[in-house]
CSV table of C-alpha atoms and ligand atoms in Angstrom, one decimal:
chain,number,residue,atom,x,y,z
A,444,MET,CA,0.0,0.0,0.0
A,445,HIS,CA,1.0,3.6,-0.7
A,446,ILE,CA,-0.2,6.3,1.7
A,447,TYR,CA,-0.1,10.1,1.5
A,448,ILE,CA,-1.0,12.3,4.6
A,449,HIS,CA,-1.5,16.0,4.1
A,450,ILE,CA,-0.6,18.5,6.9
A,451,PRO,CA,-2.2,21.8,5.9
A,452,PHE,CA,-0.3,24.2,8.2
A,453,CYS,CA,2.6,26.6,7.5
A,454,THR,CA,4.2,29.3,9.5
A,455,SER,CA,4.2,31.6,6.5
A,456,LYS,CA,2.7,31.4,3.0
A,457,CYS,CA,5.1,31.5,0.1
A,458,PRO,CA,3.8,33.7,-2.8
A,459,TYR,CA,4.4,31.0,-5.5
A,460,CYS,CA,2.7,28.1,-3.6
A,461,ALA,CA,-0.8,26.7,-4.4
A,462,PHE,CA,-0.7,23.8,-2.0
A,463,GLY,CA,-3.5,23.6,0.5
A,464,SER,CA,-2.0,25.2,3.6
A,465,HIS,CA,-2.9,27.9,6.2
A,466,THR,CA,-0.9,30.1,8.5
A,467,ASP,CA,-3.8,31.0,10.8
A,468,LYS,CA,-5.4,27.7,11.7
A,469,PHE,CA,-2.9,26.3,14.3
A,470,ASN,CA,-5.7,26.4,16.8
A,471,LEU,CA,-7.2,23.5,14.9
A,472,VAL,CA,-4.1,21.2,14.9
A,473,LYS,CA,-5.4,19.0,17.8
A,474,LYS,CA,-8.8,18.4,16.2
A,475,TYR,CA,-7.2,17.9,12.8
A,476,PHE,CA,-4.9,15.1,14.2
A,477,GLN,CA,-8.0,13.5,15.9
A,478,ALA,CA,-9.7,13.5,12.5
A,479,LEU,CA,-6.7,12.1,10.8
A,480,HIS,CA,-6.5,9.3,13.4
A,481,PHE,CA,-10.2,8.6,12.8
A,482,GLU,CA,-9.7,8.4,9.0
A,483,ILE,CA,-6.6,6.3,9.1
A,484,LYS,CA,-8.0,3.8,11.7
A,485,ASP,CA,-11.2,3.4,9.5
A,486,PHE,CA,-9.0,2.7,6.4
A,487,LEU,CA,-6.8,0.2,8.2
A,488,GLU,CA,-9.8,-1.7,9.5
A,489,LYS,CA,-11.2,-2.0,6.0
A,490,ASN,CA,-8.0,-2.6,4.0
A,491,SER,CA,-5.4,-5.2,4.6
A,492,GLY,CA,-1.8,-5.3,3.2
A,493,GLU,CA,1.5,-3.9,4.1
A,494,ILE,CA,2.4,-0.2,3.8
A,495,SER,CA,5.4,0.0,1.4
A,496,THR,CA,5.6,3.8,1.2
A,497,LEU,CA,4.2,6.6,3.3
A,498,PHE,CA,4.6,10.3,2.4
A,499,ILE,CA,3.7,13.1,4.9
A,500,GLY,CA,3.5,16.3,2.9
A,501,GLY,CA,2.0,19.7,3.1
A,502,GLY,CA,1.9,22.4,4.0
A,503,THR,CA,4.7,22.0,6.5
A,504,PRO,CA,4.7,18.8,8.6
A,505,SER,CA,7.5,20.2,10.8
A,506,SER,CA,5.4,23.2,11.8
A,507,VAL,CA,3.4,20.8,14.0
A,508,ASN,CA,4.8,19.6,17.3
A,509,SER,CA,6.0,16.0,17.0
A,510,HIS,CA,3.8,14.7,19.8
A,511,PHE,CA,0.7,15.1,17.6
A,512,TYR,CA,2.1,12.4,15.3
A,513,ALA,CA,2.6,9.8,18.0
A,514,GLU,CA,-0.9,8.2,17.9
A,515,ILE,CA,-0.9,8.2,14.1
A,516,PHE,CA,2.3,6.2,14.0
A,517,ASN,CA,0.9,3.8,16.7
A,518,LEU,CA,-1.7,3.0,14.0
A,519,LEU,CA,0.6,2.9,11.0
A,520,LYS,CA,3.8,1.3,12.3
A,521,PRO,CA,2.5,-2.3,12.7
A,522,HIS,CA,1.6,-2.3,9.0
A,523,PHE,CA,5.0,-1.1,7.6
A,524,SER,CA,6.6,-3.6,5.2
A,525,SER,CA,10.2,-4.8,5.9
A,526,GLN,CA,11.7,-2.4,3.3
A,527,TYR,CA,9.2,0.5,3.8
A,528,GLU,CA,10.0,4.1,2.9
A,529,ALA,CA,8.4,6.8,5.1
A,530,THR,CA,9.1,10.4,4.1
A,531,THR,CA,8.2,13.6,5.7
A,532,GLU,CA,8.6,17.1,4.2
A,533,ALA,CA,10.1,19.7,6.5
A,534,ASN,CA,11.1,23.3,6.4
A,535,PRO,CA,14.7,24.2,7.3
A,536,ASN,CA,13.6,26.6,10.1
A,537,SER,CA,11.0,24.5,11.9
A,538,ALA,CA,12.7,21.1,11.8
A,539,THR,CA,14.6,21.2,15.0
A,540,LEU,CA,16.9,18.4,16.2
A,541,ALA,CA,14.3,17.4,18.8
A,542,TRP,CA,11.5,17.2,16.1
A,543,LEU,CA,13.7,15.2,13.7
A,544,GLU,CA,14.8,12.8,16.5
A,545,ALA,CA,11.1,12.3,17.5
A,546,ILE,CA,9.8,11.5,14.0
A,547,ARG,CA,12.8,9.2,13.3
A,548,GLU,CA,11.8,7.4,16.5
A,549,PHE,CA,8.2,7.1,15.2
A,550,GLY,CA,9.5,5.3,12.0
A,551,ILE,CA,10.1,8.1,9.5
A,552,ASN,CA,13.2,7.1,7.5
A,553,ARG,CA,13.4,9.8,4.8
A,554,VAL,CA,13.3,13.6,5.2
A,555,SER,CA,12.7,16.2,2.5
A,556,PHE,CA,13.8,19.8,3.2
A,557,GLY,CA,12.4,22.7,1.2
A,558,ALA,CA,15.6,24.6,0.7
A,559,GLN,CA,14.6,26.2,-2.6
A,560,SER,CA,17.8,28.1,-3.0
A,561,PHE,CA,21.1,29.0,-1.2
A,562,ASN,CA,21.1,32.6,-2.5
A,563,GLU,CA,19.6,35.1,0.0
A,564,GLN,CA,18.2,37.4,-2.7
A,565,LYS,CA,16.4,34.5,-4.4
A,566,LEU,CA,15.1,33.2,-1.1
A,567,LYS,CA,13.7,36.6,-0.3
A,568,PHE,CA,12.1,36.8,-3.8
A,569,LEU,CA,10.5,33.3,-3.1
A,570,GLY,CA,9.2,34.7,0.2
A,571,ARG,CA,11.0,32.1,2.2
A,572,ASN,CA,11.4,32.7,5.9
A,573,HIS,CA,14.7,30.8,6.3
A,574,SER,CA,18.3,31.3,5.3
A,575,ALA,CA,20.8,29.0,3.5
A,576,LYS,CA,22.5,28.6,6.9
A,577,ASP,CA,19.2,27.2,8.3
A,578,THR,CA,19.3,24.5,5.5
A,579,PHE,CA,22.8,23.5,6.4
A,580,ASN,CA,21.8,23.3,10.1
A,581,ALA,CA,18.7,21.3,9.3
A,582,VAL,CA,20.6,18.7,7.2
A,583,LYS,CA,23.3,18.5,9.9
A,584,ASN,CA,20.6,17.8,12.5
A,585,ALA,CA,18.9,15.3,10.3
A,586,LYS,CA,22.1,13.3,10.0
A,587,ILE,CA,22.6,13.5,13.8
A,588,ALA,CA,19.0,12.2,14.2
A,589,GLY,CA,20.0,9.2,12.2
A,590,PHE,CA,18.7,10.0,8.7
A,591,ASP,CA,20.8,9.0,5.7
A,592,ASN,CA,18.0,9.3,3.1
A,593,ILE,CA,17.7,13.1,2.8
A,594,ASN,CA,16.2,15.2,0.0
A,595,ILE,CA,16.6,18.8,-0.8
A,596,ASP,CA,14.0,20.7,-2.8
A,597,LEU,CA,15.2,23.4,-5.1
A,598,ILE,CA,13.3,25.9,-7.3
A,599,TYR,CA,14.9,27.1,-10.6
A,600,SER,CA,14.0,29.0,-13.8
A,601,THR,CA,13.2,32.1,-11.7
A,602,LYS,CA,14.3,35.5,-13.0
A,603,PHE,CA,17.4,35.2,-10.8
A,604,ASP,CA,18.6,32.0,-12.5
A,605,THR,CA,21.7,32.3,-14.6
A,606,LYS,CA,24.6,29.9,-15.2
A,607,ALA,CA,26.4,31.6,-12.3
A,608,MET,CA,23.4,31.3,-10.0
A,609,LEU,CA,23.0,27.6,-10.8
A,610,GLU,CA,26.7,27.0,-10.3
A,611,PHE,CA,26.3,28.6,-6.8
A,612,GLU,CA,23.3,26.3,-6.0
A,613,LEU,CA,25.4,23.3,-7.2
A,614,GLU,CA,28.4,24.2,-5.1
A,615,ASN,CA,26.1,24.3,-2.0
A,616,ILE,CA,24.5,21.0,-2.9
A,617,ALA,CA,27.9,19.4,-3.2
A,618,LYS,CA,28.8,20.7,0.3
A,619,LEU,CA,25.6,19.3,1.8
A,620,SER,CA,26.4,15.7,0.9
A,621,VAL,CA,22.8,14.4,0.5
A,622,PRO,CA,21.7,11.6,-1.7
A,623,HIS,CA,18.6,13.1,-3.4
A,624,ILE,CA,17.7,16.4,-5.1
A,625,SER,CA,14.2,17.5,-6.3
A,626,ALA,CA,14.7,20.5,-8.6
A,627,TYR,CA,11.5,22.1,-9.7
A,628,SER,CA,11.1,24.7,-12.5
A,629,LEU,CA,9.1,27.6,-11.0
A,630,THR,CA,5.4,27.3,-11.9
A,631,LEU,CA,3.4,30.5,-11.9
A,632,GLU,CA,0.3,29.0,-10.2
A,633,GLU,CA,-3.1,30.6,-10.6
A,634,ASN,CA,-4.6,32.2,-7.5
A,635,THR,CA,-1.2,32.9,-6.0
A,636,PRO,CA,0.6,36.3,-5.8
A,637,PHE,CA,3.0,34.9,-8.6
A,638,SER,CA,0.1,34.2,-11.0
A,639,GLY,CA,0.6,35.8,-14.4
A,640,LYS,CA,4.0,37.4,-13.4
A,641,LYS,CA,5.8,36.3,-16.5
A,642,SER,CA,8.8,38.4,-15.7
A,643,TYR,CA,9.4,36.3,-12.6
A,644,LYS,CA,10.2,33.3,-14.7
A,645,LYS,CA,13.0,32.5,-17.1
A,646,ASP,CA,12.5,29.5,-19.3
A,647,SER,CA,15.6,28.1,-21.0
A,648,ILE,CA,16.2,24.5,-22.1
A,649,ARG,CA,19.9,25.4,-22.3
A,650,LEU,CA,19.9,26.3,-18.5
A,651,ASP,CA,17.8,23.3,-17.7
A,652,GLU,CA,20.3,21.0,-19.5
A,653,PHE,CA,23.2,22.9,-17.7
A,654,LEU,CA,21.6,22.1,-14.3
A,655,PHE,CA,20.8,18.5,-15.2
A,656,SER,CA,24.3,17.8,-16.6
A,657,HIS,CA,26.1,19.4,-13.6
A,658,LEU,CA,23.9,17.4,-11.1
A,659,LEU,CA,25.0,14.3,-13.0
A,660,GLU,CA,28.7,15.4,-12.5
A,661,LEU,CA,28.0,15.5,-8.8
A,662,GLY,CA,26.7,11.9,-9.0
A,663,PHE,CA,23.0,12.5,-9.1
A,664,ASN,CA,21.3,10.4,-11.8
A,665,GLN,CA,18.1,12.0,-13.2
A,666,TYR,CA,15.3,9.5,-13.0
A,667,GLU,CA,12.5,12.0,-13.5
A,668,ILE,CA,12.4,15.5,-15.0
A,669,SER,CA,12.6,17.0,-11.4
A,670,ASN,CA,14.2,14.2,-9.5
A,671,PHE,CA,17.9,13.2,-9.1
A,672,SER,CA,19.4,10.5,-6.9
A,673,LYS,CA,22.7,9.0,-5.9
A,674,ASN,CA,23.0,5.2,-6.0
A,675,SER,CA,19.7,3.6,-5.0
A,676,PHE,CA,18.2,6.6,-3.1
A,677,LEU,CA,15.3,7.0,-5.6
A,678,CYS,CA,12.0,8.0,-4.0
A,679,LYS,CA,9.9,4.8,-4.0
A,680,HIS,CA,6.7,6.8,-3.2
A,681,ASN,CA,7.0,9.0,-6.2
A,682,LEU,CA,7.8,6.0,-8.4
A,683,ALA,CA,4.5,4.5,-7.3
A,684,TYR,CA,2.7,7.6,-8.4
A,685,TRP,CA,4.4,7.6,-11.8
A,686,GLU,CA,3.6,3.9,-12.2
A,687,GLN,CA,-0.1,4.8,-11.6
A,688,LYS,CA,-0.3,2.5,-8.6
A,689,ASN,CA,-3.2,2.8,-6.2
A,690,TYR,CA,-2.6,5.1,-3.2
A,691,ALA,CA,-4.7,6.4,-0.3
A,692,GLY,CA,-4.7,10.1,0.6
A,693,PHE,CA,-5.6,11.2,4.1
A,694,GLY,CA,-6.3,14.7,5.4
A,695,ALA,CA,-7.8,17.9,4.0
A,696,TYR,CA,-6.8,18.6,0.4
A,697,ALA,CA,-5.5,15.0,0.0
A,698,VAL,CA,-6.1,13.0,-3.2
A,699,GLY,CA,-6.2,9.2,-3.5
A,700,PHE,CA,-6.3,6.9,-6.5
A,701,LYS,CA,-7.8,3.5,-6.8
A,702,ASP,CA,-8.8,1.4,-9.8
A,703,CYS,CA,-9.5,4.2,-12.4
A,704,ALA,CA,-10.9,6.7,-9.9
A,705,ARG,CA,-9.5,9.7,-7.9
A,706,PHE,CA,-10.8,10.4,-4.4
A,707,TYR,CA,-10.7,14.0,-3.2
A,708,SER,CA,-10.9,14.9,0.5
A,709,PRO,CA,-12.6,18.2,1.5
A,710,LYS,CA,-10.5,21.3,0.5
A,711,SER,CA,-11.1,22.9,3.9
A,712,VAL,CA,-9.6,22.1,7.3
A,713,GLU,CA,-12.9,22.7,9.1
A,714,ALA,CA,-15.0,20.6,6.6
A,715,TYR,CA,-12.4,17.8,6.9
A,716,ILE,CA,-12.6,17.9,10.7
A,717,LYS,CA,-16.4,17.7,10.6
A,718,ASN,CA,-16.4,14.7,8.3
A,719,PRO,CA,-13.0,13.0,7.9
A,720,LEU,CA,-14.4,10.2,5.7
A,721,LEU,CA,-16.1,12.4,3.1
A,722,LYS,CA,-14.6,11.9,-0.4
A,723,THR,CA,-15.6,13.2,-3.8
A,724,ARG,CA,-15.1,10.4,-6.4
A,725,GLU,CA,-14.0,11.2,-9.9
A,726,SER,CA,-13.8,8.3,-12.3
A,727,ILE,CA,-11.1,8.5,-14.9
A,728,ASP,CA,-11.6,6.8,-18.2
A,729,LYS,CA,-9.0,4.4,-19.5
A,730,ASN,CA,-8.1,6.8,-22.4
A,731,ALA,CA,-7.2,9.6,-19.9
A,732,LEU,CA,-5.1,7.1,-17.9
A,733,ARG,CA,-3.3,6.0,-21.1
A,734,PHE,CA,-2.5,9.7,-21.9
A,735,GLU,CA,-1.3,10.2,-18.4
A,736,HIS,CA,1.0,7.2,-18.8
A,737,ILE,CA,2.5,8.7,-22.0
A,738,PHE,CA,3.2,12.1,-20.4
A,739,LEU,CA,4.5,10.5,-17.1
A,740,GLY,CA,6.5,7.9,-19.0
A,741,ALA,CA,8.2,10.6,-21.1
A,742,ARG,CA,9.2,12.5,-17.9
A,743,CYS,CA,10.8,9.6,-16.1
A,744,LYS,CA,12.8,6.4,-16.4
A,745,ILE,CA,9.7,4.2,-16.3
A,746,GLY,CA,9.3,4.9,-20.0
A,747,ILE,CA,6.3,4.5,-22.3
A,748,ASN,CA,5.0,1.0,-22.7
A,749,ALA,CA,4.1,0.2,-26.3
A,750,LYS,CA,1.2,-1.9,-25.2
A,751,PHE,CA,-0.7,1.3,-24.1
A,752,LEU,CA,-0.3,3.1,-27.4
A,753,ASN,CA,-2.9,3.1,-30.2
A,754,GLN,CA,-1.8,2.6,-33.8
A,755,ASN,CA,-1.2,6.3,-34.5
A,756,GLU,CA,0.8,6.9,-31.2
A,757,LEU,CA,2.8,3.8,-31.9
A,758,LYS,CA,3.7,5.0,-35.4
A,759,ASN,CA,4.8,8.4,-33.9
A,760,ALA,CA,6.8,6.8,-31.1
A,761,GLN,CA,8.6,4.6,-33.7
A,762,THR,CA,9.4,7.7,-35.8
A,763,LEU,CA,11.0,9.3,-32.7
A,764,ALA,CA,12.9,6.0,-32.0
A,765,GLN,CA,14.2,6.0,-35.6
A,766,ASN,CA,15.4,9.6,-35.2
A,767,GLY,CA,17.2,8.7,-31.9
A,768,LYS,CA,14.9,10.8,-29.8
A,769,LEU,CA,13.6,7.7,-28.0
A,770,LYS,CA,15.2,4.4,-27.1
A,771,LEU,CA,13.2,1.2,-27.6
A,772,GLU,CA,14.0,-1.7,-25.4
A,773,ASN,CA,11.7,-4.7,-24.7
A,774,SER,CA,8.6,-2.9,-26.1
A,775,ILE,CA,9.2,0.2,-23.8
A,776,PHE,CA,10.1,3.6,-25.3
A,777,TYR,CA,12.6,5.4,-23.0
A,778,ASN,CA,13.2,9.2,-23.3
A,779,PRO,CA,17.0,9.9,-22.9
A,780,ASN,CA,16.4,13.7,-22.5
A,781,PHE,CA,13.8,14.7,-19.9
A,782,ALA,CA,14.2,18.4,-20.8
A,783,LEU,CA,12.2,17.5,-24.0
A,784,ALA,CA,9.6,15.4,-22.2
A,785,ASP,CA,6.6,17.5,-23.0
A,786,GLU,CA,7.5,17.9,-26.6
A,787,ILE,CA,8.0,14.2,-27.0
A,788,ALA,CA,4.7,13.3,-25.3
A,789,LEU,CA,2.9,15.9,-27.5
A,790,PHE,CA,4.4,14.5,-30.6
A,791,ILE,CA,3.4,10.9,-29.7
A,792,THR,CA,-0.2,11.9,-29.0
A,793,SER,CA,-0.6,14.2,-32.0
A,794,GLN,CA,-2.6,13.3,-35.1
A,795,ILE,CA,0.0,13.6,-37.9
B,1829,LIG,C1,4.5,20.7,-0.7
B,1829,LIG,S1,5.7,21.8,-1.1
B,1829,LIG,C2,6.4,22.2,0.4
B,1829,LIG,C3,7.2,21.6,1.4
B,1829,LIG,C4,7.6,22.5,2.5
B,1829,LIG,N1,6.5,23.2,3.1
B,1829,LIG,C5,8.5,23.6,2.0
B,1829,LIG,O1,8.1,24.6,1.5
B,1829,LIG,O2,9.7,23.4,2.2
B,1829,LIG,C6,6.9,20.8,-1.9
B,1829,LIG,C7,7.9,21.5,-2.8
B,1829,LIG,O3,7.2,21.9,-4.0
B,1829,LIG,C8,7.9,22.9,-4.6
B,1829,LIG,N2,7.0,23.9,-5.1
B,1829,LIG,C9,5.9,24.4,-4.5
B,1829,LIG,N3,5.3,25.3,-5.3
B,1829,LIG,C10,6.0,25.4,-6.4
B,1829,LIG,C11,5.9,26.2,-7.6
B,1829,LIG,N4,4.9,27.1,-7.7
B,1829,LIG,N5,6.8,26.1,-8.5
B,1829,LIG,C12,7.9,25.2,-8.4
B,1829,LIG,N6,8.0,24.4,-7.3
B,1829,LIG,C13,7.1,24.5,-6.3
B,1829,LIG,C14,8.9,23.4,-3.6
B,1829,LIG,O4,10.2,23.1,-4.0
B,1829,LIG,C15,8.5,22.8,-2.3
B,1829,LIG,O5,9.6,22.5,-1.5
B,1830,LIG,S1,6.1,26.2,-0.2
B,1830,LIG,FE1,5.9,25.0,1.7
B,1830,LIG,S2,6.1,26.6,3.4
B,1830,LIG,FE2,5.7,27.7,1.5
B,1830,LIG,S3,3.5,27.9,1.6
B,1830,LIG,FE3,3.9,26.1,0.3
B,1830,LIG,S4,3.7,24.4,1.7
B,1830,LIG,FE4,4.0,26.3,3.0
C-alpha cells in the first residue's frame, strides 16, 4: 500500500505556492490530528496489506509539534513492510533536532527539506522565511538524528537563475552531501501572488540542461524530470505515483487513487474535521489514464509501454525512435532527454 498524509499548516505562506495550507489555523491542529486518526483507523480496518511507502506532505509537517504524530504512528507502524520508505517534508527553520529525533523514532526514515535556494536574494524573492544557513543546520541535525535518506527541494527557472546562480546552487548542494535532489522549475500558479507574473520566470532549455548535466557530474542520476538520486536513493513513493499504482490520501486537500478513480478529501480544514471520511469520487476513463502514462513515461525512467499506445501513437513513437529521440527496449520507449519530455509526449499523441 502507498499512503499520503496531508498537513495543511505553514508558519508563513510563500507567494508561489498553491498547495492547501494555512498560517492562521494552528488552533485546529489538535482536532485535525484527531480527524486524521479517525480516518486512518477506519481505512486500516477496511483494508489489509503492508504499507510499502508513506509520504507526509504539506503544508509544513515540521510546523506541528512531533507529539501530535505519535498516535498516528501507533496505528501505521504495525503495517510497515520490511523495506518500507516513510518520508516527511520539513522546512529548514522549523525542523529542530528534537523534532527530527522524535519522528525518526516514530519510524520516518526519509526527510525532504524545502531549501529552494542558497542565495539570500532568491530566497527573499521566493518569500522564504529561512536562510541558507538554516538549511545547512537542518541537514546536519537530520544526520545527527539518524537520517541517511535526505532530499533537498530546489526551485529554478526564476528570473534570478543564470549559469552563475545555478553554479552557486550546485556548489552548495555538493557541500551538503545528501543523496537526493528534487529541482522544480518555477510554476506561476493561478490564485497565488505569482500568478501571471511572466517576468518572474526564465524558461531556458539550455539552462535546464546545464543544471541536469552538472547534477550528473555531482553523482545525481536523473530518474524523472525534477528528481535526481545518488545510487539507490530513488523516492519509492513518487515512483509508485508515476507507475499509476493505487494510493490512499488522508487529510484535508488529500487525493487518493484506486482502480481508475480519484478520491478527493474536502478542500477545507474545518470541513475535513467535521467529516474525515467524506470523499468526492471522480472516475477517470481508460483513455485519460493512457494519456497520463504517455506524459508521465516521457518524464521519467519508467518509460512508455508500447502496449498502451494506439496505432497512431505507436507510429509516432517509432518515428522518434528511428530519429534517436527515444530508445526502444523490450517494447518500452525510453526518453533519454527529460528536458524534452513534454515535446515528446505531445508528438506521440498528435494526429499527424
Ligand atoms: C508541498 S511543497 C512544500 C514543502 C515545505 N512546506 C517547504 O516549503 O519546504 C513541496 C515542494 O514543491 C515545490 N513547489 C511548490 N510550489 C512550487 C511552484 N509554484 N513552482 C515550483 N516548485 C514549487 C517546492 O520546492 C516545495 O519544497
Ligand atoms: S512552499 Fe511550503 S512553506 Fe511555503 S506555503 Fe507552500 S507548503 Fe507552505
